[in-house]
CSV table of C-alpha atoms and ligand atoms in Angstrom, one decimal:
chain,number,residue,atom,x,y,z
L,20,MET,CA,-11.9,8.4,-7.9
L,21,LYS,CA,-9.3,5.7,-7.9
L,22,ILE,CA,-9.8,2.3,-6.1
L,23,PHE,CA,-6.8,0.6,-4.7
L,24,ALA,CA,-7.0,-2.9,-3.5
L,25,HIS,CA,-5.5,-2.9,0.0
L,26,ARG,CA,-2.8,-5.6,0.5
L,27,GLY,CA,-4.4,-7.1,-2.7
L,28,PHE,CA,-8.0,-8.1,-2.5
L,29,SER,CA,-7.5,-8.9,1.1
L,30,GLY,CA,-11.2,-9.1,1.8
L,31,ILE,CA,-11.4,-12.5,0.1
L,32,ALA,CA,-7.9,-13.8,0.1
L,33,PRO,CA,-4.9,-13.8,2.5
L,34,GLU,CA,-3.5,-10.3,2.6
L,35,ASN,CA,-0.3,-9.5,0.6
L,36,THR,CA,-0.2,-12.9,-1.2
L,37,MET,CA,-0.1,-13.7,-4.9
L,38,ALA,CA,-3.6,-15.0,-4.5
L,39,ALA,CA,-4.9,-11.7,-3.1
L,40,PHE,CA,-3.1,-9.9,-6.0
L,41,GLU,CA,-4.5,-12.1,-8.6
L,42,LYS,CA,-8.0,-11.9,-7.3
L,43,ALA,CA,-7.6,-8.1,-7.2
L,44,LEU,CA,-6.6,-8.1,-10.9
L,45,ALA,CA,-9.8,-10.1,-11.8
L,46,ILE,CA,-12.1,-7.2,-10.7
L,47,LYS,CA,-9.8,-4.5,-12.3
L,48,PRO,CA,-9.2,-1.9,-9.6
L,49,ASP,CA,-7.2,1.2,-10.5
L,50,GLY,CA,-4.4,0.0,-8.4
L,51,ILE,CA,-3.0,-2.3,-5.8
L,52,GLU,CA,-1.4,-1.3,-2.4
L,53,THR,CA,1.2,-3.4,-0.7
L,54,ASP,CA,3.7,-3.4,2.0
L,55,VAL,CA,7.5,-4.3,1.9
L,56,HIS,CA,10.3,-5.3,4.2
L,57,LEU,CA,13.8,-6.8,3.7
L,58,SER,CA,14.8,-10.4,4.5
L,59,LYS,CA,18.0,-11.2,6.4
L,60,ASP,CA,19.9,-11.5,3.0
L,61,GLY,CA,18.4,-8.2,1.6
L,62,LYS,CA,15.5,-9.3,-0.6
L,63,VAL,CA,12.5,-7.1,-0.9
L,64,VAL,CA,9.6,-9.2,0.4
L,65,ILE,CA,5.9,-8.5,0.8
L,66,CYS,CA,4.2,-8.7,4.2
L,67,HIS,CA,2.2,-6.3,6.4
L,68,ASP,CA,3.8,-6.9,9.8
L,69,GLU,CA,7.4,-6.8,10.8
L,70,THR,CA,6.7,-10.3,12.4
L,71,LEU,CA,5.5,-13.6,10.8
L,72,ASP,CA,3.3,-14.6,13.5
L,73,ARG,CA,-0.1,-13.0,12.6
L,74,THR,CA,-0.2,-14.0,8.9
L,75,THR,CA,1.9,-17.1,8.5
L,76,ASN,CA,2.9,-20.3,10.5
L,77,GLY,CA,6.3,-18.7,11.2
L,78,LYS,CA,7.5,-16.9,14.3
L,79,GLY,CA,9.6,-13.8,14.9
L,80,LEU,CA,10.9,-11.1,12.7
L,81,ILE,CA,11.0,-11.2,8.9
L,82,LYS,CA,14.6,-9.5,9.0
L,83,ASP,CA,15.9,-12.5,10.9
L,84,TYR,CA,15.1,-15.1,8.1
L,85,THR,CA,16.9,-15.4,4.7
L,86,PHE,CA,14.5,-15.3,1.7
L,87,GLU,CA,15.0,-19.1,1.3
L,88,GLN,CA,13.9,-19.7,5.0
L,89,LEU,CA,10.9,-17.3,4.6
L,90,GLN,CA,9.7,-19.6,1.8
L,91,THR,CA,9.2,-22.4,4.1
L,92,PHE,CA,6.3,-20.7,5.8
L,93,ASP,CA,2.5,-20.9,4.8
L,94,ALA,CA,1.2,-17.5,4.4
L,95,GLY,CA,-2.3,-18.5,3.5
L,96,SER,CA,-3.7,-21.1,5.9
L,97,LYS,CA,-4.4,-18.6,8.7
L,98,PHE,CA,-6.9,-17.0,6.3
L,99,ALA,CA,-8.4,-20.2,5.0
L,100,PRO,CA,-7.1,-23.8,4.5
L,101,GLU,CA,-7.5,-23.7,0.7
L,102,PHE,CA,-4.7,-21.0,0.6
L,103,SER,CA,-2.1,-23.2,2.2
L,104,ARG,CA,0.2,-23.0,-0.8
L,105,GLU,CA,0.5,-19.3,-0.6
L,106,ARG,CA,4.1,-18.0,0.3
L,107,ILE,CA,5.5,-14.6,1.2
L,108,PRO,CA,6.0,-13.1,-2.2
L,109,THR,CA,9.0,-10.9,-3.4
L,110,LEU,CA,8.3,-7.5,-4.7
L,111,GLU,CA,9.6,-8.8,-7.9
L,112,ASP,CA,6.7,-11.4,-8.0
L,113,LEU,CA,4.2,-8.6,-7.9
L,114,LEU,CA,6.1,-6.3,-10.3
L,115,ARG,CA,6.0,-9.1,-12.8
L,116,LEU,CA,2.3,-9.4,-12.4
L,117,ILE,CA,1.5,-5.7,-12.5
L,118,ARG,CA,3.7,-5.3,-15.7
L,119,GLN,CA,1.2,-7.3,-17.5
L,120,THR,CA,-1.6,-5.0,-16.7
L,121,ASP,CA,-2.1,-1.2,-16.7
L,122,LEU,CA,-2.7,-1.0,-12.9
L,123,ALA,CA,-1.1,1.5,-10.7
L,124,LEU,CA,0.9,0.4,-7.7
L,125,ASN,CA,1.2,1.8,-4.2
L,126,ILE,CA,4.2,0.4,-2.4
L,127,GLU,CA,4.4,1.2,1.3
L,128,LEU,CA,7.8,1.1,2.8
L,129,LYS,CA,7.4,-0.4,6.3
L,130,THR,CA,10.3,1.5,7.7
L,131,ASP,CA,8.5,3.1,10.6
L,132,LYS,CA,9.5,0.5,13.1
L,133,ILE,CA,12.6,-1.1,11.5
L,134,ALA,CA,15.3,0.8,9.5
L,135,TYR,CA,15.9,-1.7,6.7
L,136,LEU,CA,19.2,-0.9,5.1
L,137,GLN,CA,19.0,0.5,1.6
L,138,ILE,CA,15.3,-0.6,1.2
L,139,GLU,CA,14.6,2.8,-0.6
L,140,ALA,CA,17.3,2.2,-3.2
L,141,LYS,CA,16.4,-1.5,-3.7
L,142,VAL,CA,12.8,-0.6,-4.4
L,143,VAL,CA,13.7,2.2,-6.9
L,144,ALA,CA,16.1,0.0,-8.6
L,145,LEU,CA,13.5,-2.8,-9.1
L,146,LEU,CA,10.9,-0.3,-10.4
L,147,LYS,CA,13.3,0.8,-12.9
L,148,VAL,CA,14.2,-2.8,-14.0
L,149,TYR,CA,10.4,-3.5,-14.5
L,150,ASP,CA,9.7,-0.1,-16.1
L,151,LEU,CA,7.0,0.7,-13.5
L,152,VAL,CA,8.2,4.0,-12.1
L,153,GLU,CA,5.7,6.1,-13.9
L,154,ARG,CA,2.7,4.0,-12.5
L,155,THR,CA,3.9,3.7,-8.8
L,156,ILE,CA,3.4,5.8,-5.7
L,157,ILE,CA,5.8,5.0,-2.9
L,158,SER,CA,4.4,5.8,0.6
L,159,SER,CA,5.5,5.4,4.1
L,160,PHE,CA,4.6,6.6,7.7
L,161,ASN,CA,8.4,7.4,7.9
L,162,PHE,CA,8.7,10.6,6.0
L,163,SER,CA,12.6,10.3,5.9
L,164,SER,CA,12.1,7.2,3.9
L,165,ILE,CA,10.0,8.8,1.2
L,166,ALA,CA,12.4,11.8,1.2
L,167,LYS,CA,15.2,9.4,0.5
L,168,VAL,CA,13.2,7.8,-2.4
L,169,LYS,CA,12.6,11.2,-3.9
L,170,LYS,CA,16.3,12.1,-3.6
L,171,LEU,CA,17.2,8.9,-5.5
L,172,LEU,CA,14.7,9.5,-8.2
L,173,PRO,CA,13.1,12.9,-8.3
L,174,GLU,CA,10.5,11.9,-11.0
L,175,ILE,CA,8.8,9.2,-8.8
L,176,SER,CA,5.6,9.9,-7.1
L,177,ILE,CA,5.7,9.8,-3.2
L,178,ALA,CA,2.9,10.1,-0.6
L,179,ALA,CA,3.0,10.7,3.1
L,180,LEU,CA,1.1,8.1,5.2
L,181,MET,CA,-0.5,9.3,8.4
L,182,LYS,CA,-3.4,8.4,10.8
L,183,ASP,CA,-4.9,11.8,11.6
L,184,PRO,CA,-3.5,14.7,9.4
L,185,HIS,CA,-4.6,17.2,11.8
L,186,THR,CA,-1.9,16.0,14.4
L,187,ILE,CA,0.9,16.6,12.0
L,188,SER,CA,2.5,20.0,12.7
L,189,ASP,CA,2.9,22.3,9.8
L,190,LEU,CA,1.3,19.7,7.6
L,191,TRP,CA,1.2,21.6,4.3
L,192,THR,CA,4.7,23.1,4.7
L,193,ARG,CA,6.1,19.6,5.4
L,194,MET,CA,4.2,18.1,2.4
L,195,ALA,CA,5.5,20.9,0.1
L,196,GLU,CA,9.1,20.4,1.3
L,197,LEU,CA,8.8,16.6,0.7
L,198,LYS,CA,7.2,17.2,-2.7
L,199,VAL,CA,4.4,14.6,-2.1
L,200,VAL,CA,1.8,14.1,-4.8
L,201,ALA,CA,-0.6,12.8,-2.1
L,202,ILE,CA,-1.4,12.4,1.6
L,203,HIS,CA,-2.6,8.9,2.6
L,204,PRO,CA,-4.6,9.4,5.8
L,205,ASP,CA,-6.9,7.3,7.7
L,206,HIS,CA,-10.4,7.8,6.2
L,207,LYS,CA,-11.8,8.4,9.8
L,208,TYR,CA,-10.1,11.7,10.1
L,209,LEU,CA,-11.2,13.3,6.8
L,210,ASP,CA,-13.3,16.5,6.6
L,211,HIS,CA,-14.3,19.1,4.0
L,212,ASP,CA,-11.6,21.6,5.3
L,213,LEU,CA,-8.8,19.1,4.8
L,214,VAL,CA,-10.1,18.1,1.3
L,215,ASP,CA,-10.3,21.8,0.4
L,216,ALA,CA,-6.9,22.6,1.8
L,217,ALA,CA,-5.3,19.8,-0.2
L,218,GLN,CA,-7.2,20.6,-3.4
L,219,LYS,CA,-6.0,24.2,-3.1
L,220,ARG,CA,-2.3,22.9,-3.0
L,221,GLY,CA,-2.8,20.4,-5.8
L,222,ILE,CA,-2.1,17.5,-3.3
L,223,LEU,CA,-4.2,14.4,-3.7
L,224,ILE,CA,-5.9,12.4,-0.9
L,225,ASN,CA,-6.0,8.6,-1.0
L,226,ALA,CA,-7.6,7.4,2.2
L,227,TRP,CA,-7.2,4.0,4.0
L,228,THR,CA,-9.0,1.8,4.8
L,229,PRO,CA,-12.7,2.4,4.2
L,230,ASN,CA,-14.3,-1.1,4.0
L,231,GLN,CA,-17.9,-0.5,5.1
L,232,PRO,CA,-20.3,0.8,2.4
L,233,GLU,CA,-21.1,3.9,4.5
L,234,GLU,CA,-17.3,4.6,4.9
L,235,LEU,CA,-16.8,4.3,1.2
L,236,GLN,CA,-19.8,6.5,0.5
L,237,ARG,CA,-18.5,9.2,2.8
L,238,CYS,CA,-15.2,9.2,1.0
L,239,PHE,CA,-16.9,9.5,-2.4
L,240,LYS,CA,-19.0,12.4,-1.1
L,241,LEU,CA,-15.9,14.2,0.2
L,242,GLN,CA,-14.6,13.9,-3.4
L,243,ILE,CA,-11.1,12.8,-2.3
L,244,ASN,CA,-9.0,11.2,-5.1
L,245,GLY,CA,-8.7,7.5,-4.0
L,246,VAL,CA,-9.7,4.8,-1.5
L,247,ILE,CA,-7.5,2.0,-0.5
L,248,THR,CA,-9.9,-0.6,0.5
L,249,ASN,CA,-10.0,-4.5,1.3
L,250,PHE,CA,-13.1,-4.6,-0.8
L,251,PRO,CA,-12.5,-3.0,-4.2
L,252,ASP,CA,-15.5,-4.9,-5.6
L,253,ILE,CA,-17.9,-3.2,-3.3
L,254,ALA,CA,-16.1,0.2,-3.8
L,255,ARG,CA,-16.5,-0.2,-7.6
L,256,GLN,CA,-20.2,-1.0,-7.2
L,257,LEU,CA,-21.0,1.8,-5.0
L,258,LEU,CA,-19.0,4.2,-7.1
L,259,SER,CA,-20.9,3.3,-10.2
L,260,LYS,CA,-24.2,3.7,-8.3
L,261,SER,CA,-23.2,7.2,-7.0
L,262,ASN,CA,-22.2,8.3,-10.5
L,263,GLY,CA,-25.6,7.2,-11.7
L,264,ASP,CA,-24.2,4.5,-14.1
S,29,G3P,O1,-1.1,2.3,2.8
S,29,G3P,C1,-2.3,2.4,3.3
S,29,G3P,C2,-2.4,1.5,4.6
S,29,G3P,O2,-1.9,0.2,4.2
S,29,G3P,C3,-1.6,1.9,5.8
S,29,G3P,O3,-1.7,1.2,6.8
S,29,G3P,O4,-1.1,-0.6,8.4
S,29,G3P,O5,-2.7,-1.1,6.5
S,29,G3P,O6,-0.2,-0.7,6.2
S,29,G3P,P1,-1.4,-0.3,7.0
S,30,MG,MG1,0.0,-0.6,3.9
């Protein structure tokens, strides 16, 4: 069972900031999940929403600001005042950090609402520069986006993001065509039949975002492959307990 820190250790630090990534490293999860967009001048930047409003003191769409302009916004105070120095990180900032560890990385391409020009190629190129291709899974709710990634670099691992897998028509045929290593469903829609079907096909299941102890326990019992959680510390403790350590 792999534990991924969702948007970094977002339970205790502002999501998708360097503070959240550093706090995640401190508790040694198996990996970190993050979300990427493009700035107006084409830099790959980290944020969950397409807009700045919820997590920063900026307003409007990320794609309408250059990277330099994005750096003027405070990405931490909305979480807590002591994080006021946090800025929107670049993907490179995170890659530099991950490189110093042995952690896995799950990069979610946020291309389901905005078609960011060449984001797939930019992310792949950066992973090559930082020599992190082998440790990374690229996921997206936009299946064309992960298909593009796979075409650019066949050896990279991709995963299909979805809410309820049962609503995806011809799920397993599509997953086979895409050559995904994993599906990343909402944990609420998991059941034994789905887990069996995935296992039979050699496809992994990493579920988001079980945060409550009982949600995490259910994922462990179902014997999926990974949890993407805001509380990797609690996940680690519960997992050790359920393994009888
Ligand atoms: O990648 C798992 C999860 O992050 C997907 O949903 O909206 O939290 O990015 P969201
Ligand atoms: Mg995400």
